[in-house]
C-alpha cells in the first residue's frame, strides 16, 4: 500500500511520527528508507482483544515530496497455525483478510500540524513477495513489477483492540557467517552456519534475470551426513527466489526459520561461504547474565542455553522455531522463566505475554496450554497453566517491580480458583487431562508422559500456585485468608494421599514445593534413587528444572555436579557431545547410534532443559535472590564449587548493579572473588558473613 504527498512549503518540520499497525505483519518505507527496525511488526498477541500499535519517529526520513510504502504479509495473523491440526478454527484464521492502518502526524514549527492517514485515496500494487507465511516460508520474484496501482478498499474492523506497543521489538540482532559449503553423500549442496539460529538467510548472488534460488532449511544432518528436515513436519520452511539481472543481496522479510543448515536446491553459479549470512532475529532484550567456566562442555551447554533463548524469544516464548508449531506453550515458559530472566532482561517481554494470558483465559479463569491461544478445544494442564502464577512471581523476584503482580494478581488467583472448581477431589487436583512429566525418561514405552502420577503433579502445583497467590496477595495488601486456609488444606490432603514417592520427579516436587513432611529424608531418598538409577536423570519437563536445586540444597551438591557433568546419555552434556548448538527437546534427539528419536516430535531447539542454567547462576556461582529483597536489593552469594570444573565466573546485571562471583581451584584451596553493589550474605564452606557493598576475596577448602 502506498500514499504520496508534498510537505508544506517553507515550513520547518519539528517532528513527524508514524503510528501504524496491521492485521498480519508489515514493514514500512518512507521515501524508500525503512521505518524503524522492528521485524515481524506488530508482533504476536491475542489479536482479537490486543493488537499492538507502533509509533516511530520519522522526522529524519521526510523530504519535500514524500511517499510512504508499506508491505504486508500474513504473519501469525493469517497463517495456518498450528500447522499440524486440522480445524475449522485454523481455516477461519488462515483465510482472514490482512489489513493495515497508519497515520503520519507532521508537526511544523509554530504549532501547525498535518495528519496523513490511510484511506480510500491510498493505492496498492502487488509486491515482488509473491508468498509469505509463518511455516512455509517466502517466495520472491525480484523482477516482478506491478505498475497498475489500484485503489485501496476500506476494511471494517473493530478498533477497540488497539493497544500501544508493550513488548520488546523483534529485530535483526546478530549475523552469523556461513562456515562452509559442502556436498553431502546424497549429492546435495549444503551450507553450514555452525550454529542453529532463528531468523533468515541473507544471500548475495550475481545472476541473470529469471535464474532461480530454492533454499530448504534444516537443523541437523542425518547419520550419513545428509541434509535432513523431516522433523519440520508439515512446515515447508523454504525460500523460492527468482533473480533479477546482476549482483543482488536478499533475505526473506516477512517470515522466519529455525536452522543451522540450508540446502541449496537451486542456486546460480558455484556457491561459496562468503555469499551466505544467517541473520538471527529475536526480541531486543538486554543480556544481563554471563557465565564462563574451565570446562569446555559446560561452556558449550551455556552457549546452547543462550541460543535456545534467542531462538525462542521472538516476541512470544515459544517451544521451538522450526516445525509446524512455534507456539507460546505455557509449560515450556514456566519451566524456563527463571533462567530466561537471569540471562536477559525479559521484564517487558513477559509483561506483554502475561497480559495475553489474561486475555485468553477460559471462562472459568483457567489458563490453557498455549498463549496466544490457537488450540481449539484446549483444556488446562497442571504445570502448564501454572505459568499463570510462576511467571509473574519470577519476574517480580528477579526485577523487583511490583507492576507484574498488580497486572496479574487476578489471573493468578483466578487460576487457583479454577482448579478448585475443576477438581474431582476437594483440596487436591485430581482428574483432568495433563501433559504430566512430559518426555520424562521413565515414560512407559510408546508414551510421551513420564511415570510420575498425574494427580501427584497436579496437586503439587495446586499447592505451589496457591502459595504464590498468598505471597503476591500479601504484597498487594489483598485479603488472602481464603487461600491460606486452602493451602493448609491442600498440604494436609496431599500428605494423607501421597504417602510414598515413586519416581525421581515425585521426590523432587515434594521437596521443592515444601510438601514432604520430612524434606531432608525425601531429598536423601532422591539422592539414593538417582545413584540406584545409575547416577542418571529419569525426569522430564516437570522434574528436570528442580532436580539439581533439590540435591544441592540438601547436602548432595557433589551428586548434582555429577549429573551436570555426565556426558553419556542421558544428560545435559550428551547433546553437546553430539555437536548440539542449542538445547534439544529430547535427551536423545540424536541417539547413540546416530539415528533420530523420531521424525514426528524432535526439535533441536527447545529451551526447556536449558533451565539448568538457573542452577549454575544460583548454586554453582551462588548468586541468589533473597525472596524478601526482590530485584537483588540484597543478595546472597553462596558458591558451590567443584574441582572438576576448575574455575567459574558468573555475573548478573541486576536492577541494583552487577553482582559477580568467581571461584578458582588453586594449590592452597579455592579462591573466591565476589563483587556486590548491595549488602549481601556471603556463604563460603557453610559459614555466613554479612557484608556491605564492595569487592571481596576469600579462601575456602578445596
Ligand atoms: C511442544 C512442547 C509442549 C508440549 C505439550 C509439544 O508439541 O513442543 O514443548 O509443551 O507439546 O505437551
XYZ file of C-alpha atoms and ligand atoms in Angstrom:
714
model
C 0.000 0.000 0.000
C 1.251 3.478 -0.660
C 0.343 7.082 -0.052
C 2.056 10.164 -1.543
C 2.023 13.816 -0.547
C 4.065 17.038 -0.550
C 5.285 18.719 2.601
C 4.020 22.225 3.307
C 6.252 24.647 1.515
C 8.520 26.861 3.580
C 7.584 25.159 6.826
C 10.188 23.531 9.038
C 9.165 20.141 10.373
C 9.577 19.891 14.115
C 8.694 16.250 14.456
C 6.980 13.601 12.396
C 5.671 10.345 13.767
C 4.230 7.333 12.029
C 1.646 5.408 14.016
C 0.875 2.109 12.395
C -0.247 -1.464 12.791
C -1.527 -4.313 10.689
C -3.627 -7.417 10.718
C -0.733 -9.568 9.547
C 2.853 -8.312 9.537
C 4.202 -5.201 7.871
C 7.314 -3.239 7.028
C 7.058 0.442 6.209
C 9.319 2.526 3.986
C 9.260 6.295 3.927
C 10.910 7.577 0.767
C 12.345 4.091 0.275
C 14.057 4.079 3.672
C 12.867 1.509 6.167
C 10.959 2.910 9.100
C 12.332 1.527 12.372
C 13.979 -1.820 12.943
C 11.015 -3.886 14.060
C 10.945 -7.200 12.161
C 7.619 -9.056 12.017
C 5.808 -5.995 13.378
C 3.332 -5.676 15.037
C 4.373 -8.896 16.793
C 2.139 -11.661 18.083
C -0.618 -11.023 20.588
C -4.137 -12.282 21.214
C -5.239 -10.230 18.241
C -8.979 -10.315 18.839
C -8.524 -8.326 22.022
C -5.000 -6.939 21.806
C -3.284 -5.626 18.698
C -0.145 -3.581 19.330
C 0.279 -0.249 17.552
C 3.768 1.090 16.898
C 4.817 4.718 16.827
C 8.059 5.626 15.054
C 9.844 8.950 14.911
C 10.293 9.538 11.174
C 11.387 13.185 11.253
C 14.717 12.343 9.622
C 13.115 10.440 6.752
C 10.832 13.217 5.476
C 11.523 15.158 2.290
C 9.670 17.740 0.204
C 7.925 15.076 -1.861
C 7.064 12.032 0.177
C 5.948 8.508 -0.429
C 5.037 6.086 2.311
C 5.023 2.479 1.167
C 4.045 -0.409 3.396
C 4.460 -4.071 2.577
C 2.163 -6.505 4.287
C 2.156 -10.266 4.799
C 0.115 -12.889 6.582
C 2.384 -13.280 9.635
C 0.926 -15.110 12.593
C -2.416 -13.448 11.967
C -3.369 -15.219 8.768
C -1.044 -18.239 8.648
C -2.493 -21.723 9.214
C -1.476 -22.007 12.866
C -0.994 -24.575 14.377
C 0.254 -26.414 11.352
C -0.357 -29.979 12.452
C -4.014 -29.609 13.431
C -6.928 -29.718 11.079
C -9.634 -27.496 12.474
C -12.297 -25.129 11.318
C -10.793 -22.526 13.598
C -7.451 -22.741 11.815
C -9.096 -22.476 8.409
C -11.011 -19.430 9.594
C -7.796 -17.767 10.736
C -5.874 -18.729 7.617
C -8.470 -17.087 5.402
C -8.646 -13.859 7.359
C -8.244 -10.646 5.453
C -4.960 -8.869 6.169
C -5.178 -5.107 6.584
C -3.217 -2.028 7.501
C -3.906 1.162 9.388
C -1.499 4.068 9.656
C -1.308 7.770 10.263
C 1.569 10.123 9.849
C 1.499 13.182 12.056
C 3.725 16.048 10.970
C 4.196 18.892 13.412
C 5.587 22.079 11.929
C 7.399 24.733 13.888
C 4.878 27.229 15.143
C 2.369 24.592 16.192
C 0.651 23.724 12.917
C 0.135 20.033 12.264
C -0.818 17.832 9.361
C -2.257 14.341 9.502
C -1.900 11.877 6.653
C -3.910 8.746 7.251
C -4.651 5.542 5.368
C -7.894 5.656 3.456
C -9.551 5.157 0.098
C -7.192 7.652 -1.515
C -4.326 5.228 -0.921
C -3.290 2.766 -3.572
C -1.921 -0.749 -3.639
C 0.145 -2.824 -6.010
C 1.165 -6.461 -5.942
C 4.508 -6.964 -4.279
C 7.579 -8.883 -5.530
C 6.981 -11.048 -2.466
C 4.581 -13.468 -4.067
C 4.015 -15.606 -0.992
C 4.919 -15.448 2.654
C 3.715 -17.367 5.654
C 4.999 -18.477 9.032
C 5.592 -22.176 8.356
C 6.049 -22.497 4.627
C 8.494 -19.632 4.051
C 8.664 -16.954 1.405
C 8.618 -16.633 -2.389
C 10.034 -13.531 -4.059
C 10.232 -12.623 -7.721
C 12.817 -9.852 -7.702
C 11.979 -8.797 -11.245
C 8.258 -8.531 -10.618
C 6.756 -5.087 -11.133
C 3.095 -4.257 -10.868
C 2.740 -0.833 -12.447
C -1.019 -0.710 -12.227
C -1.864 0.784 -8.841
C -5.354 0.055 -7.612
C -7.360 1.975 -5.027
C -7.369 0.563 -1.519
C -10.590 -0.820 -0.136
C -11.720 0.184 3.308
C -11.801 -2.704 5.730
C -14.245 -2.546 8.529
C -12.548 -3.935 11.631
C -13.172 -3.247 15.289
C -10.632 -0.849 16.739
C -11.213 -1.400 20.433
C -8.439 -3.995 20.416
C -5.718 -1.461 19.527
C -3.121 -1.054 22.284
C 0.235 0.724 22.348
C 3.394 -1.343 21.835
C 4.049 -3.275 25.042
C 6.707 -5.868 24.292
C 10.263 -5.521 23.091
C 10.650 -5.005 19.360
C 11.840 -8.019 17.388
C 14.964 -7.012 15.494
C 17.845 -8.346 13.463
C 20.152 -8.917 16.422
C 23.165 -10.901 15.173
C 24.814 -12.027 11.973
C 26.400 -15.464 11.694
C 28.587 -16.032 8.647
C 28.467 -19.388 6.859
C 31.264 -21.725 7.934
C 31.359 -23.978 4.877
C 29.564 -25.083 1.751
C 29.813 -28.804 1.044
C 28.336 -31.637 -0.959
C 26.578 -34.363 1.025
C 26.904 -38.092 0.250
C 23.477 -37.817 -1.401
C 24.866 -35.113 -3.690
C 23.105 -32.090 -2.180
C 24.823 -28.721 -1.819
C 24.531 -27.652 1.799
C 25.666 -24.549 3.710
C 26.606 -24.945 7.381
C 26.430 -21.887 9.659
C 27.974 -23.784 12.568
C 25.200 -22.506 14.845
C 21.468 -23.053 14.951
C 19.733 -19.683 14.718
C 16.209 -18.395 14.315
C 15.809 -15.793 11.615
C 16.654 -15.979 7.953
C 19.445 -16.338 5.453
C 20.796 -13.384 3.552
C 22.438 -14.371 0.291
C 24.440 -12.489 -2.311
C 24.413 -13.681 -5.880
C 25.390 -12.480 -9.345
C 22.740 -13.836 -11.659
C 20.754 -13.489 -14.821
C 17.162 -12.364 -14.714
C 14.989 -15.412 -14.208
C 17.665 -17.568 -12.509
C 16.193 -19.459 -9.589
C 17.187 -19.877 -5.953
C 15.487 -22.542 -3.858
C 16.591 -22.972 -0.260
C 15.419 -25.546 2.286
C 16.224 -25.309 5.995
C 17.393 -27.991 8.421
C 18.766 -28.242 11.957
C 20.960 -31.351 11.815
C 22.453 -33.791 9.351
C 21.418 -37.426 9.455
C 23.802 -40.190 10.460
C 25.174 -40.421 6.920
C 25.867 -36.696 6.785
C 22.875 -35.931 4.571
C 20.528 -32.964 4.771
C 17.528 -33.705 7.000
C 14.386 -31.790 7.884
C 11.657 -34.370 8.233
C 11.273 -33.104 11.810
C 9.804 -29.822 10.470
C 6.748 -31.971 9.782
C 4.333 -30.107 7.520
C 6.265 -26.807 7.656
C 7.857 -26.440 4.228
C 10.214 -23.735 5.504
C 11.538 -22.875 2.055
C 12.720 -19.843 0.145
C 11.923 -19.518 -3.539
C 13.561 -16.571 -5.210
C 13.644 -15.532 -8.844
C 16.647 -13.346 -9.607
C 16.783 -10.073 -11.449
C 19.763 -9.258 -13.654
C 23.115 -8.578 -11.964
C 24.502 -8.623 -8.429
C 21.870 -8.752 -5.700
C 21.529 -9.360 -1.974
C 18.297 -10.612 -0.497
C 16.737 -12.121 2.593
C 13.145 -13.034 3.469
C 11.287 -10.160 5.067
C 8.009 -11.377 6.468
C 8.799 -14.778 7.953
C 11.450 -16.660 9.915
C 13.013 -20.111 10.130
C 14.896 -22.177 12.719
C 18.015 -23.692 11.111
C 21.695 -24.399 11.176
C 21.961 -25.845 7.660
C 20.436 -24.796 4.374
C 20.184 -26.965 1.317
C 20.660 -25.127 -1.970
C 18.179 -26.898 -4.137
C 18.743 -24.344 -6.860
C 21.393 -21.619 -6.859
C 23.120 -19.850 -9.765
C 26.875 -20.432 -10.102
C 29.155 -22.165 -7.612
C 28.180 -21.074 -4.125
C 30.874 -20.013 -1.644
C 30.521 -19.428 2.130
C 31.029 -15.649 1.723
C 27.702 -15.481 -0.078
C 25.626 -16.546 2.954
C 24.882 -14.989 6.325
C 22.348 -16.199 8.864
C 20.600 -13.249 10.486
C 19.368 -14.016 13.986
C 16.065 -12.302 14.662
C 14.693 -12.081 18.184
C 13.182 -9.772 20.766
C 15.534 -6.929 21.618
C 16.256 -7.990 25.187
C 19.393 -6.892 27.012
C 21.755 -9.643 28.076
C 22.311 -9.403 31.826
C 23.769 -12.794 32.703
C 27.254 -14.029 31.867
C 28.878 -17.339 32.751
C 32.217 -18.906 31.804
C 33.879 -21.939 33.282
C 37.002 -24.055 32.987
C 35.008 -26.853 31.305
C 34.593 -26.748 27.532
C 31.470 -28.918 27.557
C 29.722 -26.783 30.173
C 30.665 -23.648 28.232
C 29.070 -25.116 25.112
C 25.982 -26.044 27.152
C 25.755 -22.442 28.385
C 26.076 -21.151 24.822
C 23.325 -23.575 23.788
C 21.042 -22.233 26.524
C 21.570 -18.645 25.345
C 20.970 -19.583 21.717
C 17.891 -21.549 22.776
C 16.501 -18.421 24.376
C 17.359 -16.177 21.432
C 15.788 -18.660 19.050
C 12.559 -18.925 21.003
C 12.058 -15.406 22.321
C 10.726 -13.970 19.098
C 8.006 -11.819 20.668
C 6.377 -14.818 22.382
C 8.133 -17.533 24.418
C 7.785 -20.494 22.063
C 8.558 -24.184 22.282
C 10.554 -24.288 19.053
C 11.206 -22.142 15.976
C 11.223 -24.621 13.103
C 8.369 -27.151 12.797
C 4.663 -26.522 12.186
C 4.246 -25.439 15.807
C 6.256 -22.429 17.234
C 3.615 -21.742 19.847
C 3.641 -19.990 23.202
C 3.444 -23.199 25.244
C 2.804 -22.183 28.826
C 4.578 -25.197 30.321
C 7.809 -24.516 28.487
C 7.733 -20.868 29.577
C 7.039 -21.785 33.205
C 9.979 -24.193 33.228
C 12.420 -21.701 31.716
C 11.293 -18.340 33.091
C 13.799 -18.161 35.949
C 16.712 -18.978 33.637
C 15.378 -16.599 30.988
C 15.103 -13.741 33.469
C 18.718 -14.133 34.580
C 20.162 -14.437 31.069
C 18.350 -11.391 29.693
C 16.163 -8.603 30.969
C 12.817 -10.057 29.945
C 10.513 -7.988 32.125
C 8.788 -6.170 29.260
C 8.694 -9.333 27.205
C 6.780 -11.166 29.944
C 4.586 -8.201 30.927
C 3.158 -8.298 27.432
C 2.795 -12.065 27.111
C 1.174 -12.344 30.537
C -1.449 -9.809 29.514
C -2.216 -12.043 26.543
C -2.565 -14.880 29.011
C -5.126 -12.857 30.924
C -6.942 -12.025 27.699
C -7.070 -15.669 26.646
C -8.244 -17.228 29.891
C -11.106 -19.674 29.646
C -14.437 -18.533 31.119
C -13.727 -20.392 34.393
C -10.454 -18.454 34.819
C -8.221 -21.348 33.873
C -5.245 -20.924 31.574
C -4.630 -23.035 28.505
C -1.613 -24.692 27.017
C -0.586 -22.034 24.522
C -0.735 -18.235 24.615
C -1.880 -16.680 22.308
C -4.447 -19.440 22.386
C -4.744 -21.032 18.970
C -5.695 -24.533 20.119
C -9.413 -25.090 19.784
C -10.809 -27.400 22.442
C -7.749 -26.992 24.634
C -8.157 -27.679 28.359
C -5.827 -26.634 31.149
C -2.986 -28.907 32.196
C -1.138 -28.800 35.503
C 2.373 -27.344 35.282
C 1.360 -25.644 32.024
C -1.456 -23.436 33.340
C 0.637 -22.809 36.451
C 2.628 -20.418 34.286
C -0.160 -18.071 35.447
C 1.403 -17.863 38.915
C 5.017 -18.913 38.371
C 5.906 -16.477 35.581
C 4.691 -13.270 37.274
C 6.179 -14.317 40.598
C 9.560 -14.998 38.999
C 9.588 -11.732 37.067
C 8.795 -9.884 40.294
C 11.540 -11.686 42.182
C 14.194 -11.028 39.547
C 13.420 -7.391 38.825
C 11.620 -6.163 41.937
C 8.944 -4.226 40.032
C 5.520 -4.831 41.563
C 3.727 -3.943 38.289
C 3.727 -7.541 37.090
C 1.953 -8.722 40.237
C -0.522 -5.857 40.097
C -1.308 -6.727 36.491
C -1.539 -10.454 37.018
C -2.922 -10.974 40.510
C -6.478 -11.620 39.376
C -5.261 -14.130 36.805
C -3.063 -15.824 39.413
C -5.900 -16.116 41.919
C -8.354 -16.998 39.143
C -6.161 -19.926 38.132
C -6.240 -21.358 41.661
C -9.993 -20.788 41.883
C -10.449 -22.544 38.554
C -8.587 -25.609 39.841
C -10.802 -25.579 42.926
C -13.785 -25.552 40.602
C -12.453 -28.277 38.291
C -11.082 -30.932 40.587
C -12.880 -34.165 41.393
C -11.419 -34.309 44.942
C -11.546 -31.393 47.390
C -8.119 -29.885 48.210
C -6.265 -31.938 45.608
C -6.282 -31.609 41.845
C -7.478 -34.927 40.522
C -8.973 -35.691 37.130
C -8.491 -33.599 34.022
C -6.095 -34.047 31.147
C -2.458 -33.271 31.763
C 0.842 -33.373 29.951
C 2.332 -34.938 33.111
C 6.150 -35.106 33.411
C 6.309 -34.510 29.679
C 9.021 -36.520 27.893
C 10.177 -37.983 31.219
C 12.811 -40.656 30.808
C 10.742 -43.009 32.945
C 7.855 -42.933 30.451
C 6.338 -46.315 29.618
C 7.289 -47.368 26.127
C 5.320 -45.533 23.456
C 4.240 -42.695 25.765
C 5.420 -39.098 25.919
C 4.447 -38.878 29.575
C 6.840 -39.839 32.374
C 5.656 -42.239 35.082
C 5.002 -39.653 37.780
C 1.331 -39.790 38.784
C -0.680 -37.025 37.151
C -2.724 -36.353 40.275
C 0.527 -36.014 42.198
C 1.892 -33.377 39.821
C -1.427 -31.556 39.570
C -1.912 -31.452 43.342
C 1.689 -30.390 43.994
C 1.336 -27.487 41.561
C -2.075 -26.636 43.041
C -0.310 -26.175 46.386
C 2.561 -24.252 44.852
C 0.337 -21.887 42.884
C -1.785 -21.269 45.966
C 1.332 -20.372 47.946
C 2.355 -17.887 45.238
C -1.101 -16.302 45.273
C -0.775 -15.879 49.039
C 2.673 -14.295 48.757
C 1.626 -11.984 45.930
C -1.656 -11.087 47.629
C 0.092 -10.151 50.866
C 2.435 -7.834 48.996
C -0.519 -6.181 47.294
C -2.490 -5.849 50.523
C -5.221 -8.255 49.428
C -7.205 -10.454 51.752
C -5.642 -13.871 51.270
C -7.173 -15.665 54.235
C -9.210 -17.902 51.919
C -6.036 -19.010 50.135
C -4.185 -19.522 53.396
C -6.883 -21.903 54.554
C -6.896 -23.608 51.161
C -3.131 -24.022 51.207
C -3.176 -25.685 54.622
C -5.946 -27.981 53.461
C -4.067 -28.945 50.280
C -0.926 -29.778 52.231
C -2.897 -31.962 54.651
C -4.728 -33.747 51.859
C -1.523 -34.164 49.874
C 0.300 -35.739 52.789
C -2.616 -38.027 53.589
C -2.951 -39.159 49.966
C 0.597 -39.393 48.690
C 2.272 -41.359 51.408
C 5.068 -42.674 49.206
C 7.133 -41.172 46.411
C 7.686 -43.425 43.453
C 9.705 -41.512 40.886
C 12.530 -39.005 40.858
C 10.069 -36.281 39.917
C 7.721 -37.132 42.805
C 10.604 -36.754 45.265
C 11.718 -33.535 43.578
C 8.295 -31.861 43.718
C 7.641 -32.963 47.301
C 10.855 -31.263 48.405
C 10.903 -28.257 46.122
C 7.324 -27.258 46.923
C 7.764 -27.994 50.632
C 5.128 -30.734 50.667
C 7.094 -33.607 52.144
C 6.774 -33.924 55.893
C 10.497 -34.611 56.109
C 12.162 -32.753 53.275
C 15.678 -33.805 54.252
C 14.789 -37.501 54.281
C 12.978 -37.100 50.942
C 15.965 -35.355 49.362
C 18.233 -38.115 50.717
C 15.899 -40.716 49.231
C 16.048 -38.877 45.897
C 19.858 -38.938 46.019
C 19.801 -42.687 46.654
C 17.339 -43.208 43.842
C 19.455 -41.207 41.393
C 22.515 -43.283 42.284
C 20.498 -46.512 42.041
C 19.330 -45.366 38.613
C 22.990 -45.196 37.560
C 23.615 -41.540 38.519
C 21.171 -40.610 35.806
C 18.190 -38.388 35.345
C 14.824 -40.076 34.831
C 12.950 -36.770 34.677
C 11.037 -34.760 32.054
C 9.785 -31.167 31.773
C 8.351 -31.102 35.309
C 11.152 -32.652 37.367
C 14.255 -31.599 35.452
C 14.280 -27.854 36.276
C 14.378 -28.622 40.006
C 16.463 -31.757 40.443
C 19.871 -30.121 40.892
C 18.423 -27.487 43.257
C 16.864 -30.155 45.451
C 20.029 -32.232 45.581
C 22.413 -29.366 46.330
C 20.085 -27.689 48.829
C 20.019 -30.807 50.985
C 23.672 -31.814 51.069
C 24.102 -33.615 47.752
C 25.922 -30.959 45.748
C 28.520 -33.444 44.637
C 25.819 -35.626 43.081
C 24.212 -32.581 41.460
C 27.548 -31.744 39.863
C 27.941 -35.361 38.713
C 24.597 -35.139 36.938
C 25.540 -31.860 35.320
C 28.947 -33.128 34.210
C 27.775 -36.506 32.979
C 28.486 -36.907 29.280
C 26.845 -40.221 28.435
C 23.168 -40.368 27.548
C 21.003 -39.228 29.290
C 22.500 -35.938 30.399
C 22.794 -32.248 29.596
C 26.218 -32.809 28.070
C 25.208 -35.739 25.879
C 23.740 -33.461 23.161
C 26.889 -31.335 23.462
C 28.942 -34.463 22.699
C 26.764 -34.889 19.606
C 27.543 -31.381 18.397
C 24.411 -29.573 19.646
C 24.445 -25.772 19.393
C 21.024 -25.303 21.012
C 19.048 -27.277 23.613
C 17.199 -30.340 22.350
C 13.587 -31.268 23.016
C 14.593 -34.862 23.800
C 17.545 -36.055 25.813
C 18.235 -38.314 22.828
C 17.108 -36.261 19.827
C 20.068 -37.910 18.126
C 20.549 -41.356 19.610
C 23.843 -43.010 20.433
C 23.811 -44.892 17.133
C 23.328 -41.605 15.257
C 19.656 -42.298 14.468
C 16.862 -39.899 15.343
C 14.461 -40.198 18.245
C 11.593 -39.791 15.786
C 10.510 -37.533 12.979
C 7.186 -36.518 14.424
C 8.345 -34.635 17.511
C 12.051 -33.992 17.563
C 13.059 -30.374 17.853
C 16.710 -29.433 18.197
C 15.860 -26.019 19.595
C 13.587 -26.391 22.610
C 14.737 -24.360 25.588
C 13.031 -26.257 28.430
C 16.024 -28.295 29.658
C 18.167 -25.174 29.361
C 16.545 -24.166 32.643
C 19.582 -25.824 34.233
C 21.413 -22.519 33.847
C 19.472 -21.088 36.790
C 21.240 -23.684 38.976
C 24.563 -22.538 37.521
C 23.848 -18.904 38.482
C 22.174 -19.586 41.804
C 24.101 -22.545 43.147
C 27.334 -23.103 41.203
C 28.143 -19.357 41.173
C 25.856 -18.904 44.167
C 24.246 -15.605 43.121
C 20.827 -15.969 44.709
C 17.981 -13.616 45.055
C 16.671 -13.157 48.543
C 12.885 -13.523 48.459
C 12.422 -10.707 50.941
C 14.536 -8.381 48.763
C 13.298 -8.755 45.192
C 15.305 -7.280 42.377
C 18.508 -8.173 44.254
C 18.267 -5.155 46.552
C 20.084 -7.514 48.921
C 21.938 -10.568 47.766
C 23.068 -13.933 48.948
C 26.246 -15.205 47.338
C 26.783 -18.833 48.274
C 29.002 -20.508 45.658
C 29.187 -24.287 45.362
C 32.480 -25.032 43.625
C 33.533 -28.310 42.072
C 37.112 -29.269 41.301
C 36.086 -30.993 38.070
C 35.336 -27.555 36.621
C 38.489 -25.845 37.912
C 37.025 -22.357 37.780
C 33.840 -20.471 37.113
C 32.969 -16.796 36.649
C 29.423 -15.520 36.571
C 27.723 -12.175 36.846
C 24.215 -10.778 36.721
C 23.486 -7.140 35.909
C 20.649 -6.748 38.359
C 18.423 -3.700 38.697
C 20.738 -2.777 41.577
C 24.020 -3.229 39.740
C 26.331 -6.060 38.750
C 26.787 -8.927 41.174
C 29.658 -11.195 40.230
C 31.082 -14.363 41.660
C 34.260 -16.189 40.649
C 35.944 -19.225 42.054
C 39.143 -20.934 41.154
C 40.846 -24.062 42.454
C 44.473 -23.417 43.445
C 47.158 -25.171 45.467
C 46.049 -23.520 48.718
C 42.345 -24.155 48.301
C 39.551 -22.362 46.491
C 39.904 -18.642 45.893
C 36.643 -16.677 45.691
C 36.197 -13.184 44.307
C 32.820 -11.619 44.896
C 31.620 -8.167 43.890
C 28.372 -6.873 45.223
C 26.815 -3.434 44.794
C 24.283 -4.223 47.544
C 24.534 -5.561 51.099
C 24.976 -9.317 50.919
C 25.349 -12.504 52.860
C 28.420 -14.372 51.628
C 28.408 -18.069 52.367
C 31.688 -19.941 51.942
C 32.055 -23.541 53.165
C 28.814 -23.167 55.096
C 29.959 -20.054 57.014
C 27.922 -16.908 56.501
C 29.362 -13.386 56.659
C 27.295 -10.213 56.347
C 28.978 -7.586 54.171
C 28.230 -4.189 52.712
C 28.631 -3.297 49.030
C 32.193 -3.951 47.846
C 34.698 -6.430 46.428
C 35.773 -9.400 48.474
C 38.458 -12.056 48.083
C 38.046 -15.106 50.268
C 39.648 -18.518 50.561
C 37.891 -21.793 51.182
C 38.543 -25.506 51.391
C 39.393 -27.344 48.197
C 5.567 -28.886 22.429
C 6.019 -28.842 23.859
C 4.778 -28.625 24.662
C 4.020 -29.892 24.504
C 2.833 -30.018 25.362
C 4.776 -30.134 22.264
O 4.378 -30.384 20.989
O 6.612 -28.788 21.543
O 7.157 -28.223 24.164
O 4.922 -28.203 25.954
O 3.715 -30.180 23.164
O 2.625 -31.288 25.577
